[in-house]
Coordinates of C-alpha atoms in Angstrom, one line a residue:
Chain A
X1 CA 24.8 36.9 74.2
X2 CA 25.3 40.4 75.4
X3 CA 23.7 42.9 73.3
X4 CA 23.8 45.6 76.1
X5 CA 27.0 47.5 76.0
X6 CA 27.5 50.5 78.0
X7 CA 25.1 52.2 80.4
X8 CA 24.6 55.8 79.6
X9 CA 24.0 57.9 82.7
X10 CA 23.1 61.6 82.5
X11 CA 26.0 63.2 84.3
X12 CA 28.5 61.4 82.1
X13 CA 26.5 62.7 79.1
X14 CA 26.6 66.2 80.6
X15 CA 30.4 66.3 80.6
X16 CA 30.6 64.9 77.3
X17 CA 28.1 67.2 75.7
X18 CA 29.4 69.9 73.6
X19 CA 29.0 73.3 75.2
X20 CA 26.6 75.6 73.6
X21 CA 27.3 79.3 73.9
X22 CA 25.2 81.2 76.2
X23 CA 24.4 84.1 73.5
X24 CA 23.3 81.4 70.9
X25 CA 20.0 82.6 69.2
X26 CA 17.8 80.5 66.9
X27 CA 14.9 81.3 64.8
X28 CA 11.6 79.4 64.8
X29 CA 11.1 77.9 61.6
X30 CA 7.4 78.4 61.9
X31 CA 7.2 82.0 63.2
X32 CA 10.6 83.5 62.6
X33 CA 10.5 84.5 66.3
X34 CA 14.1 84.5 67.8
X35 CA 14.6 82.3 70.9
X36 CA 17.5 81.4 73.2
X37 CA 19.1 78.1 72.3
X38 CA 19.2 76.9 75.8
X39 CA 15.6 77.9 76.5
X40 CA 14.5 75.5 73.7
X41 CA 16.7 72.9 74.8
X42 CA 15.6 73.0 78.4
X43 CA 12.0 72.7 76.7
X44 CA 12.7 69.4 75.1
X45 CA 13.4 71.3 72.0
X46 CA 9.9 72.6 71.6
X47 CA 10.0 76.5 71.0
X48 CA 8.4 78.5 73.8
X49 CA 5.4 80.3 72.5
X50 CA 4.9 78.9 69.0
X51 CA 5.2 75.4 70.1
X52 CA 7.0 74.3 67.2
X53 CA 8.7 70.8 67.6
X54 CA 12.4 71.0 66.6
X55 CA 14.2 67.9 65.6
X56 CA 15.9 66.1 68.5
X57 CA 19.1 64.2 68.3
X58 CA 19.2 60.6 69.1
X59 CA 20.5 61.0 72.7
X60 CA 18.4 63.7 73.6
X61 CA 15.4 61.8 72.7
X62 CA 16.5 58.8 74.7
X63 CA 17.3 60.9 77.6
X64 CA 13.7 62.3 77.3
X65 CA 12.0 58.8 77.6
X66 CA 13.9 56.7 79.8
X67 CA 13.6 56.8 83.7
X68 CA 16.5 59.0 85.3
X69 CA 17.8 59.7 81.6
X70 CA 19.5 56.4 82.0
X71 CA 19.7 53.5 79.6
X72 CA 21.8 50.8 77.9
X73 CA 23.0 51.3 74.5
X74 CA 22.3 48.2 72.6
X75 CA 25.0 46.9 70.4
X76 CA 24.5 47.2 66.8
X77 CA 25.6 44.7 64.0
X78 CA 28.6 45.8 61.6
X79 CA 27.1 46.0 58.0
X80 CA 29.3 46.0 54.7
X81 CA 30.4 49.5 53.9
X82 CA 29.4 50.6 50.5
X83 CA 28.6 47.4 48.6
X84 CA 27.9 49.4 45.6
X85 CA 31.0 51.4 45.6
X86 CA 28.7 54.4 45.3
X87 CA 29.6 57.9 44.2
X88 CA 27.7 60.8 43.1
X89 CA 29.0 64.4 43.4
X90 CA 31.0 62.8 46.3
X91 CA 32.0 59.3 47.4
X92 CA 29.4 57.6 49.7
X93 CA 32.2 56.5 52.2
X94 CA 33.1 60.1 52.5
X95 CA 29.4 61.2 53.2
X96 CA 29.4 58.5 55.8
X97 CA 32.4 59.7 57.4
X98 CA 31.3 63.3 57.6
X99 CA 28.0 62.2 59.1
X100 CA 29.7 60.3 61.8
X101 CA 32.1 63.0 62.6
X102 CA 29.1 65.5 62.7
X103 CA 26.8 63.6 64.7
X104 CA 29.2 61.2 66.7
X105 CA 26.6 58.4 65.5
X106 CA 27.7 55.4 63.8
X107 CA 24.7 55.5 61.6
X108 CA 21.1 56.9 61.6
X109 CA 19.4 54.6 64.1
X110 CA 20.4 54.2 67.6
X111 CA 18.9 51.5 70.2
X112 CA 18.4 51.7 73.9
X113 CA 17.1 49.4 76.5
X114 CA 15.9 50.7 79.7
X115 CA 12.8 51.5 82.1
X116 CA 10.1 53.8 81.1
X117 CA 7.9 54.6 84.4
X118 CA 9.2 51.3 85.7
X119 CA 8.4 49.1 82.7
X120 CA 11.2 47.6 80.6
X121 CA 11.1 49.0 76.9
X122 CA 13.4 49.1 74.1
X123 CA 13.5 52.4 72.2
X124 CA 15.0 53.0 68.6
X125 CA 15.5 56.5 67.5
X126 CA 16.1 57.7 64.1
X127 CA 18.6 60.7 64.0
X128 CA 17.7 63.0 61.0
X129 CA 21.1 64.7 61.4
X130 CA 22.8 61.4 60.1
X131 CA 22.3 61.8 56.3
X132 CA 18.6 62.6 56.6
X133 CA 17.9 59.6 59.0
X134 CA 18.0 57.7 55.8
X135 CA 17.4 53.7 55.9
X136 CA 20.2 51.7 54.7
X137 CA 21.6 48.6 55.7
X138 CA 22.9 49.8 59.1
X139 CA 19.7 51.2 60.1
X140 CA 17.6 48.4 58.9
X141 CA 19.8 46.1 60.9
X142 CA 19.3 48.3 63.9
X143 CA 15.5 48.2 63.7
X144 CA 15.8 44.3 63.5
X145 CA 18.0 44.0 66.5
X146 CA 15.9 46.4 68.4
X147 CA 12.7 44.3 67.5
X148 CA 14.7 41.2 68.3
X149 CA 15.9 42.3 71.8
X150 CA 12.2 43.1 72.4
X151 CA 11.1 39.8 71.7
X152 CA 13.9 38.5 74.0
X153 CA 13.2 40.8 76.7
X154 CA 9.7 40.3 76.4
X155 CA 8.8 44.0 76.4
X156 CA 7.2 46.5 74.3
X157 CA 9.2 48.2 71.3
X158 CA 8.9 51.9 70.5
X159 CA 10.4 53.8 67.6
X160 CA 10.9 57.3 66.9
X161 CA 10.9 57.7 63.2
X162 CA 12.6 60.6 61.3
X163 CA 13.8 59.8 58.0
X164 CA 13.9 61.4 54.5
X165 CA 13.5 57.8 53.1
X166 CA 15.6 54.9 51.7
X167 CA 19.3 55.6 51.4
X168 CA 19.7 55.6 47.9
X169 CA 23.5 55.2 47.9
X170 CA 22.9 51.6 48.9
X171 CA 20.5 51.0 46.0
X172 CA 18.2 48.2 46.1
X173 CA 19.7 46.9 49.1
X174 CA 18.2 49.8 51.0
X175 CA 14.8 49.0 49.3
X176 CA 15.4 45.2 51.0
X177 CA 15.3 47.0 54.4
X178 CA 11.4 47.4 53.9
X179 CA 10.7 43.7 54.0
X180 CA 13.7 43.1 56.4
X181 CA 12.3 45.2 59.0
X182 CA 8.7 43.9 58.4
X183 CA 10.1 40.3 59.4
X184 CA 11.2 41.8 62.7
X185 CA 7.8 43.4 63.3
X186 CA 6.1 40.3 62.5
X187 CA 8.4 38.6 65.3
X188 CA 7.3 41.1 67.8
X189 CA 3.8 40.6 67.0
X190 CA 3.9 36.9 67.3
X191 CA 5.6 37.6 70.6
X192 CA 2.4 39.6 71.6
X193 CA 4.3 42.4 72.6
X194 CA 3.2 46.2 71.7
X195 CA 4.9 48.0 68.9
X196 CA 4.4 51.8 69.2
X197 CA 5.6 54.1 66.3
X198 CA 6.1 57.8 67.1
X199 CA 6.2 59.8 64.0
X200 CA 8.5 62.9 64.1
X201 CA 9.3 65.7 61.7
X202 CA 9.9 64.5 59.1
X203 CA 9.3 60.9 58.3
X204 CA 8.7 60.2 54.5
X205 CA 9.6 57.7 51.8
X206 CA 10.7 54.2 52.4
X207 CA 10.7 54.2 56.0
X208 CA 6.8 55.0 56.1
X209 CA 6.2 52.0 53.8
X210 CA 7.4 49.6 56.1
X211 CA 8.0 49.5 60.1
X212 CA 7.0 53.1 60.4
X213 CA 3.4 52.5 59.4
X214 CA 3.0 48.9 61.0
X215 CA 2.8 50.0 64.7
X216 CA -0.1 48.5 66.7
X217 CA -0.4 52.3 67.9
X218 CA 0.7 55.1 65.6
X219 CA 1.5 58.4 67.5
X220 CA 2.7 61.7 65.6
X221 CA 4.3 64.9 67.0
X222 CA 2.2 68.1 66.4
X223 CA 3.0 69.4 62.9
X224 CA 5.4 66.6 61.5
X225 CA 5.5 65.9 58.1
X226 CA 4.7 62.4 57.2
X227 CA 4.1 60.9 53.7
X228 CA 5.2 58.3 51.2
X229 CA 5.7 60.7 48.1
X230 CA 7.4 64.2 48.4
X231 CA 5.1 67.2 48.1
X232 CA 7.2 68.2 45.0
X233 CA 7.0 65.0 43.4
X234 CA 3.3 65.0 43.7
X235 CA 2.7 68.6 42.6
X236 CA 4.7 67.9 39.5
X237 CA 2.6 64.7 38.9
X238 CA -0.7 66.1 39.2
X239 CA 0.1 70.0 38.5
X240 CA -2.1 71.3 41.1
X241 CA -1.6 72.9 44.5
X242 CA -1.5 70.7 47.4
X243 CA -4.2 71.4 50.3
X244 CA -3.5 73.0 53.4
X245 CA -1.6 71.1 55.9
X246 CA -1.3 68.2 53.6
X247 CA 0.9 65.4 54.9
X248 CA 1.1 67.0 58.3
X249 CA 0.3 65.1 61.5
X250 CA -2.9 66.5 62.0
X251 CA -4.0 65.9 58.4
X252 CA -3.2 62.3 58.7
X253 CA -5.1 61.9 62.1
X254 CA -8.1 63.5 60.2
X255 CA -7.7 61.0 57.6
X256 CA -7.8 58.1 59.8
X257 CA -4.1 57.1 59.3
X258 CA -2.8 57.8 62.9
X259 CA -4.2 57.2 66.2
X260 CA -3.2 60.6 67.8
X261 CA -1.1 63.8 67.8
X262 CA 0.8 64.2 71.0
X263 CA 2.8 67.3 72.3
X264 CA 6.2 66.2 73.1
X265 CA 5.8 67.3 76.9
X266 CA 3.0 64.8 77.0
X267 CA 4.8 62.0 74.9
X268 CA 6.5 60.1 77.9
X269 CA 3.4 59.8 80.2
X270 CA 1.4 58.7 77.0
X271 CA 3.9 56.1 75.9
X272 CA 4.1 54.9 79.5
X273 CA 0.4 54.7 79.9
X274 CA -0.1 52.6 76.5
X275 CA 2.7 50.2 77.3
X276 CA 1.4 49.4 80.8
X277 CA -2.3 48.9 79.4
X278 CA -1.3 47.0 76.5
X279 CA 1.0 44.7 78.5
X280 CA -1.6 44.5 81.4
X281 CA 0.6 46.0 83.7
X282 CA -0.8 47.7 87.0
X283 CA -1.7 51.3 86.7
X284 CA 1.6 52.3 88.5
X285 CA 4.7 50.7 89.0
X286 CA 6.9 51.1 91.6
X287 CA 10.1 53.0 90.6
X288 CA 13.4 52.9 92.3
X289 CA 15.5 55.9 91.5
X290 CA 18.3 53.6 90.1
X291 CA 16.9 50.2 89.5
X292 CA 19.3 47.7 90.4
X293 CA 18.4 45.6 87.4
X294 CA 19.4 48.3 85.1
X295 CA 22.7 49.8 86.4
X296 CA 25.3 47.5 88.2
X297 CA 27.1 49.7 90.6
X298 CA 30.5 48.3 90.0
X299 CA 30.3 49.0 86.2
X300 CA 33.0 51.3 85.1
X301 CA 31.7 54.7 84.4
X302 CA 33.8 55.4 81.2
X303 CA 31.4 55.3 78.2
X304 CA 33.6 57.5 76.2
X305 CA 36.1 54.5 76.1
X306 CA 33.3 52.5 74.5
X307 CA 33.0 52.5 70.8
X308 CA 29.5 53.8 69.6
X309 CA 28.4 50.7 68.1
X310 CA 31.0 48.0 68.8
X311 CA 30.6 44.9 66.3
X312 CA 28.2 42.6 68.2
X313 CA 28.0 38.8 67.7
X314 CA 25.8 37.9 64.8
X315 CA 22.1 37.4 65.8
X316 CA 20.6 34.0 66.0
X317 CA 18.6 33.0 63.1
X318 CA 15.1 33.9 64.3
X319 CA 12.6 31.0 64.5
Chain B
X1 CA 6.5 49.4 11.8
X2 CA 9.7 48.5 13.5
X3 CA 11.0 50.8 16.3
X4 CA 14.4 51.1 17.6
X5 CA 16.0 52.4 20.6
X6 CA 18.7 55.0 20.1
X7 CA 21.5 52.9 20.8
X8 CA 20.1 50.1 18.3
X9 CA 21.3 52.4 15.4
X10 CA 23.9 49.9 13.8
X11 CA 21.1 47.3 13.9
X12 CA 18.4 49.5 12.5
X13 CA 20.7 50.2 9.3
X14 CA 21.4 46.6 8.6
X15 CA 17.6 45.9 8.9
X16 CA 16.8 48.7 6.4
X17 CA 19.4 47.2 4.0
X18 CA 17.8 44.0 4.2
X19 CA 14.2 45.6 3.3
X20 CA 16.0 47.4 0.4
X21 CA 17.5 44.2 -0.7
X22 CA 14.1 42.2 -0.4
X23 CA 12.3 44.9 -2.7
X24 CA 15.2 44.2 -5.2
X25 CA 14.6 40.4 -4.9
X26 CA 10.9 41.0 -5.4
X27 CA 11.9 43.0 -8.6
X28 CA 13.6 39.7 -10.1
X29 CA 17.5 40.1 -9.2
X30 CA 18.8 36.8 -7.5
X31 CA 20.5 38.3 -4.4
X32 CA 19.2 35.6 -1.8
X33 CA 23.0 34.9 -0.7
X34 CA 23.4 38.6 0.1
X35 CA 20.4 39.0 2.0
X36 CA 21.0 35.8 4.3
X37 CA 24.6 37.2 4.8
X38 CA 23.6 40.6 5.9
X39 CA 20.5 39.0 7.9
X40 CA 23.2 36.9 9.8
X41 CA 25.2 39.9 10.2
X42 CA 22.3 41.9 11.7
X43 CA 21.5 38.8 14.1
X44 CA 25.1 38.7 15.3
X45 CA 25.2 42.7 15.8
X46 CA 21.9 42.5 17.9
X47 CA 23.2 39.6 19.9
X48 CA 26.4 41.3 20.7
X49 CA 24.7 44.6 21.5
X50 CA 22.3 43.1 24.0
X51 CA 25.1 40.9 25.6
X52 CA 26.7 44.3 26.7
X53 CA 23.8 46.5 27.4
X54 CA 24.6 49.3 29.8
X55 CA 22.3 49.9 32.9
X56 CA 20.8 52.9 31.2
X57 CA 20.2 50.8 28.1
X58 CA 18.8 48.2 30.0
X59 CA 16.4 51.0 31.6
X60 CA 15.3 51.9 28.0
X61 CA 14.6 48.0 27.2
X62 CA 12.8 47.5 30.4
X63 CA 10.5 50.4 29.7
X64 CA 10.1 49.5 26.0
X65 CA 6.4 50.0 25.1
X66 CA 6.3 46.5 23.1
X67 CA 7.6 44.6 25.9
X68 CA 5.1 41.8 27.1
X69 CA 3.0 43.3 30.2
X70 CA 1.1 41.6 32.8
X71 CA -1.8 40.8 30.5
X72 CA 0.6 39.2 27.9
X73 CA 1.8 36.7 30.5
X74 CA -1.6 36.2 31.9
X75 CA -2.8 35.5 28.2
X76 CA 0.3 33.3 27.7
X77 CA 0.4 31.2 31.0
X78 CA -2.9 31.3 32.8
X79 CA -6.3 29.5 31.6
X80 CA -9.5 30.5 33.2
X81 CA -8.2 33.8 34.4
X82 CA -10.8 35.4 36.5
X83 CA -9.9 38.9 37.7
X84 CA -11.4 40.0 41.0
X85 CA -11.7 43.8 41.6
X86 CA -11.8 46.2 44.5
X87 CA -10.4 46.5 48.0
X88 CA -13.9 46.4 49.8
X89 CA -13.0 49.6 51.6
X90 CA -12.6 52.2 49.0
X91 CA -12.4 51.5 45.2
X92 CA -10.9 49.5 42.5
X93 CA -7.5 50.0 41.0
X94 CA -6.9 49.0 37.6
X95 CA -3.2 49.7 37.7
X96 CA -2.9 46.7 39.7
X97 CA -4.5 43.5 38.5
X98 CA -5.4 40.4 40.5
X99 CA -7.3 37.2 40.3
X100 CA -7.4 33.4 40.2
X101 CA -6.7 31.1 37.4
X102 CA -4.9 28.0 36.2
X103 CA -1.2 27.9 35.8
X104 CA -0.5 24.3 33.9
X105 CA -3.8 23.0 35.2
X106 CA -3.5 23.9 38.8
X107 CA -5.2 27.0 40.7
X108 CA -3.1 30.1 41.1
X109 CA -3.5 33.5 42.6
X110 CA -2.1 36.2 40.1
X111 CA -1.4 39.7 40.8
X112 CA 0.7 42.4 39.2
X113 CA 0.9 45.7 37.6
X114 CA -0.4 46.4 34.2
X115 CA 1.2 49.4 32.3
X116 CA -1.2 49.2 29.3
X117 CA -0.1 49.1 25.8
X118 CA -2.3 51.9 24.1
X119 CA -2.9 55.3 25.1
X120 CA -6.5 54.3 26.2
X121 CA -5.1 51.5 28.2
X122 CA -2.3 53.3 29.9
X123 CA -4.6 55.9 31.2
X124 CA -7.0 53.2 32.2
X125 CA -4.4 51.3 34.2
X126 CA -2.6 54.6 35.4
X127 CA 0.6 53.7 33.6
X128 CA 1.0 50.7 36.1
X129 CA 1.3 53.2 39.2
X130 CA -1.0 51.8 41.8
X131 CA -2.8 53.8 44.4
X132 CA -3.5 52.5 47.9
X133 CA -6.5 50.6 46.7
X134 CA -4.4 48.4 44.3
X135 CA -2.1 47.3 47.4
X136 CA -5.2 46.6 49.6
X137 CA -6.8 44.4 46.7
X138 CA -3.6 42.6 46.7
X139 CA -3.6 41.9 50.2
X140 CA -7.3 40.9 50.2
X141 CA -6.3 38.3 47.2
X142 CA -3.4 37.1 49.0
X143 CA -5.5 36.3 52.3
X144 CA -7.8 34.4 50.1
X145 CA -5.0 32.3 48.4
X146 CA -3.6 31.6 51.9
X147 CA -6.9 30.4 53.2
X148 CA -7.5 28.3 50.1
X149 CA -3.9 26.9 50.0
X150 CA -3.3 28.5 46.6
X151 CA -0.1 29.5 45.5
X152 CA 0.6 33.3 44.4
X153 CA 2.4 34.5 41.5
X154 CA 3.3 38.3 41.4
X155 CA 4.2 39.9 38.1
X156 CA 6.1 43.1 39.0
X157 CA 6.2 46.0 36.3
X158 CA 5.9 49.5 37.7
X159 CA 7.7 52.7 37.8
X160 CA 6.6 53.1 41.5
X161 CA 3.4 53.6 43.4
X162 CA 1.2 56.6 42.2
X163 CA 2.2 60.0 44.0
X164 CA -0.9 61.7 44.4
X165 CA -3.0 63.4 46.9
X166 CA -5.8 61.0 47.2
X167 CA -3.3 58.2 47.5
X168 CA -1.4 59.9 50.2
X169 CA -5.0 60.8 52.2
X170 CA -5.8 57.2 51.9
X171 CA -2.4 55.8 53.0
X172 CA -0.4 54.8 50.2
X173 CA 2.7 54.0 52.4
X174 CA 0.5 51.8 54.9
X175 CA -1.0 50.0 52.2
X176 CA 2.5 49.2 50.7
X177 CA 3.7 48.2 54.2
X178 CA 0.5 45.9 54.8
X179 CA 1.1 44.4 51.3
X180 CA 4.7 43.6 52.1
X181 CA 3.4 42.2 55.6
X182 CA 0.8 40.0 53.8
X183 CA 3.4 38.6 51.6
X184 CA 5.6 37.7 54.6
X185 CA 2.8 36.0 56.2
X186 CA 1.7 33.7 53.4
X187 CA 1.5 30.0 54.3
X188 CA 1.4 29.2 50.7
X189 CA 4.6 29.6 48.1
X190 CA 4.9 33.0 46.4
X191 CA 7.0 33.4 43.3
X192 CA 7.6 37.2 42.1
X193 CA 8.8 37.9 38.5
X194 CA 10.3 41.3 37.9
X195 CA 9.2 41.6 34.1
X196 CA 10.0 45.1 33.3
X197 CA 10.4 47.7 35.9
X198 CA 10.9 47.1 39.8
X199 CA 10.2 50.3 40.9
X200 CA 10.9 50.8 44.7
X201 CA 8.1 50.4 47.5
X202 CA 5.6 50.0 44.8
X203 CA 7.3 46.7 43.7
X204 CA 8.4 45.3 46.8
X205 CA 4.7 45.3 48.1
X206 CA 4.1 42.4 46.0
X207 CA 7.8 41.2 45.2
X208 CA 8.6 39.7 48.9
X209 CA 8.5 36.2 47.6
X210 CA 9.7 32.9 48.4
X211 CA 11.5 33.1 45.1
X212 CA 12.1 36.4 43.0
X213 CA 12.9 35.8 39.2
X214 CA 13.9 38.5 37.2
X215 CA 14.2 38.8 33.4
X216 CA 17.7 39.5 32.0
X217 CA 17.0 43.0 31.0
X218 CA 14.8 44.3 33.5
X219 CA 15.4 46.7 36.3
X220 CA 14.8 46.8 39.9
X221 CA 15.7 49.8 42.2
X222 CA 15.1 51.8 45.3
X223 CA 14.4 55.1 43.0
X224 CA 14.1 55.7 39.2
X225 CA 17.5 56.7 37.6
X226 CA 15.9 60.1 36.7
X227 CA 14.9 60.8 40.4
X228 CA 18.3 59.7 41.6
X229 CA 19.9 62.0 39.4
X230 CA 18.1 65.2 40.4
X231 CA 18.1 64.3 44.3
X232 CA 21.8 63.1 44.5
X233 CA 23.5 65.0 41.6
X234 CA 21.1 67.8 41.8
X235 CA 21.1 67.6 38.1
X236 CA 18.2 65.8 36.1
X237 CA 20.6 64.9 33.3
X238 CA 22.7 62.5 35.3
X239 CA 20.0 59.4 35.0
X240 CA 22.8 57.4 32.9
X241 CA 25.3 57.8 35.8
X242 CA 22.7 57.1 38.2
X243 CA 21.5 53.8 36.8
X244 CA 25.1 52.6 36.6
X245 CA 25.9 53.6 40.2
X246 CA 22.7 52.2 41.8
X247 CA 23.3 48.7 40.5
X248 CA 19.8 47.9 38.9
X249 CA 20.5 45.1 36.6
X250 CA 19.4 41.6 37.2
X251 CA 23.4 40.6 37.1
X252 CA 24.2 42.9 39.8
X253 CA 21.1 41.8 41.8
X254 CA 21.9 38.1 41.6
X255 CA 25.3 38.9 42.9
X256 CA 23.8 40.8 45.9
X257 CA 21.4 37.9 46.7
X258 CA 18.4 40.4 46.1
X259 CA 17.0 38.1 43.4
X260 CA 17.3 34.2 42.9
X261 CA 17.4 33.7 39.1
X262 CA 17.8 35.4 35.9
X263 CA 15.4 34.5 33.0
X264 CA 17.0 34.8 29.7
X265 CA 15.3 37.0 27.1
X266 CA 15.2 36.3 23.3
X267 CA 17.8 37.7 21.0
X268 CA 17.4 41.6 21.1
X269 CA 15.2 41.7 24.0
X270 CA 11.7 40.4 25.3
X271 CA 10.2 42.8 22.8
X272 CA 11.5 41.4 20.1
X273 CA 9.7 38.0 20.8
X274 CA 6.9 38.4 23.6
X275 CA 5.6 34.8 23.2
X276 CA 8.9 33.3 23.6
X277 CA 9.7 35.5 26.5
X278 CA 6.4 34.5 28.3
X279 CA 7.0 30.6 27.6
X280 CA 10.4 30.8 28.8
X281 CA 9.1 32.6 32.2
X282 CA 6.5 30.0 32.3
X283 CA 8.9 27.3 32.5
X284 CA 11.0 29.1 35.3
X285 CA 7.8 29.8 37.2
X286 CA 6.8 25.9 37.0
X287 CA 10.6 25.0 38.3
X288 CA 10.1 27.5 41.2
X289 CA 6.6 25.9 42.3
X290 CA 8.0 22.7 41.9
X291 CA 11.1 23.5 44.2
X292 CA 8.8 24.9 46.9
X293 CA 6.1 22.0 46.6
X294 CA 7.7 19.9 49.4
X295 CA 7.6 22.7 52.0
X296 CA 4.9 23.0 54.6
X297 CA 3.2 26.2 55.3
X298 CA 5.4 26.9 58.3
X299 CA 8.6 26.0 56.2
X300 CA 7.5 28.4 53.5
X301 CA 7.1 31.4 55.9
X302 CA 10.4 30.5 57.4
X303 CA 12.4 30.3 54.3
X304 CA 10.8 33.4 53.1
X305 CA 11.9 35.5 56.1
X306 CA 15.1 34.0 56.7
X307 CA 15.9 34.7 52.9
X308 CA 14.9 38.3 53.4
X309 CA 16.9 38.7 56.9
X310 CA 19.9 37.1 55.0
X311 CA 20.2 39.8 52.2
X312 CA 23.1 41.8 52.5
X313 CA 24.5 40.2 55.6
X314 CA 27.1 38.2 53.7
X315 CA 28.3 40.8 51.3
X316 CA 31.9 41.9 51.7

């Protein structure tokens, strides 16, 4: 069964990428300082000066991790659309449609397979811009598929979490993604492959009550908001002010809940080192510029023609 | 003193009429026929009402203070119940009770949230909202049950895990994730019964089971209707609409394959006859345990994993 669809190369992506105007300024959410968008983009979306870590799109994140900014998109299974026929102020199907148009993604989780400093890894990225990175059936299935692929390829699995929590529009079926993703984490554990979680800003709710807290190694980006219950809910429940830095990455580290807080510029080497150490790989792995195993030269370079998440054959029942 | 939910008004009126007539009868008038005819009418009205509860009405029934709670089920079903305390890491959490006892003569591990029935006990049990220590205690007991080859019964009744500073600092989310993880690792049978409220992560942490049973008027949801209302509608008054749209009833969840069995409640809901409710649940638990008796450790784990992986995959 072929789960790997189109190969994504840097050049093509640059052509497809939406051009941002040269004069676009953005404001640092932390200090209020105005900076050129292009400067932020070229700095891995970290604001120069304040070091505030902005959110990253799924594609930008995958580019920042894989060797040569190149990876295979992993085909993700179709899931039933809107089984609850849900509507609040708007129909859920319309919200999904808008999110797809806005982000170019099929749902909130994207999965890539490629090399990280020479070693094979599966990387899943949650894109907060897609309905707050919420965990519904599609996202849950994506995490399951990513972990299954890591088992099949006998390689580590890295997830970049960013989520407001479960997707309420899918009701209890979104809640069911907590045990479902946990089953998949157990399968990777039984395959004795490392599972590394990178908690990015923000990671809250149901996601933290399942796969995002079950990593062998838990990393967080500086300043990331990480927590189960929302700050407002807690304040309303206990009727007192929350302590300084509450639910921030550094606070969680100080309370023993995560292993390390790592600056985005240091993430790639840190992840690569951890993968090598935990898989007992040698200290350095020879990296060819375009590993033959990853990119076939005769492959048509037309990723635009390939759907974002073509329906894949159903997964084999896990043993 | 009887209490009625707002939608039970027609029944309440009939009941008070019966009371009046009884008082008359006591003073000598022979109106027994009239009384029994109104009694029949009241019973039918109650039956009809409860056959067509809306999701919001079910939410009210599921939270009824006189509904049987964890302790009532334990008292009715478990002999020699021996609660065990503490997570061996930080503290004891009385919102989530756990221990060992006998169910129909055989050893069983029982865990579940207790909401409390009086002001004092509600405070003691923190209204059934567990902290990380509760879930870590559950993990400890499940590990023990697994080692001693004793099945696990979870009785789920919680609005959700407790949202507090300490709970967050001590890893509420991680504790829930590990508890779900522990359920999925069990090489013994586990049965979960949603007896009242199945509130989000705080429920799934102990409800990831080989068989999930649910009382007829219980609810099980990803978020409370009130919270969904304020988040999705940005209006706290849309809880009824949220309850309907989120599909939180046992009947909906059976259709989605999220639960396996609906347990009938007595006429007018579990709170009108807690003892009968507990007895019925006991029979269903015994059946479920019997079904799983032939499976070995590996098959039990496989069945549970497969069951959860399949949820949602076959929905059109």
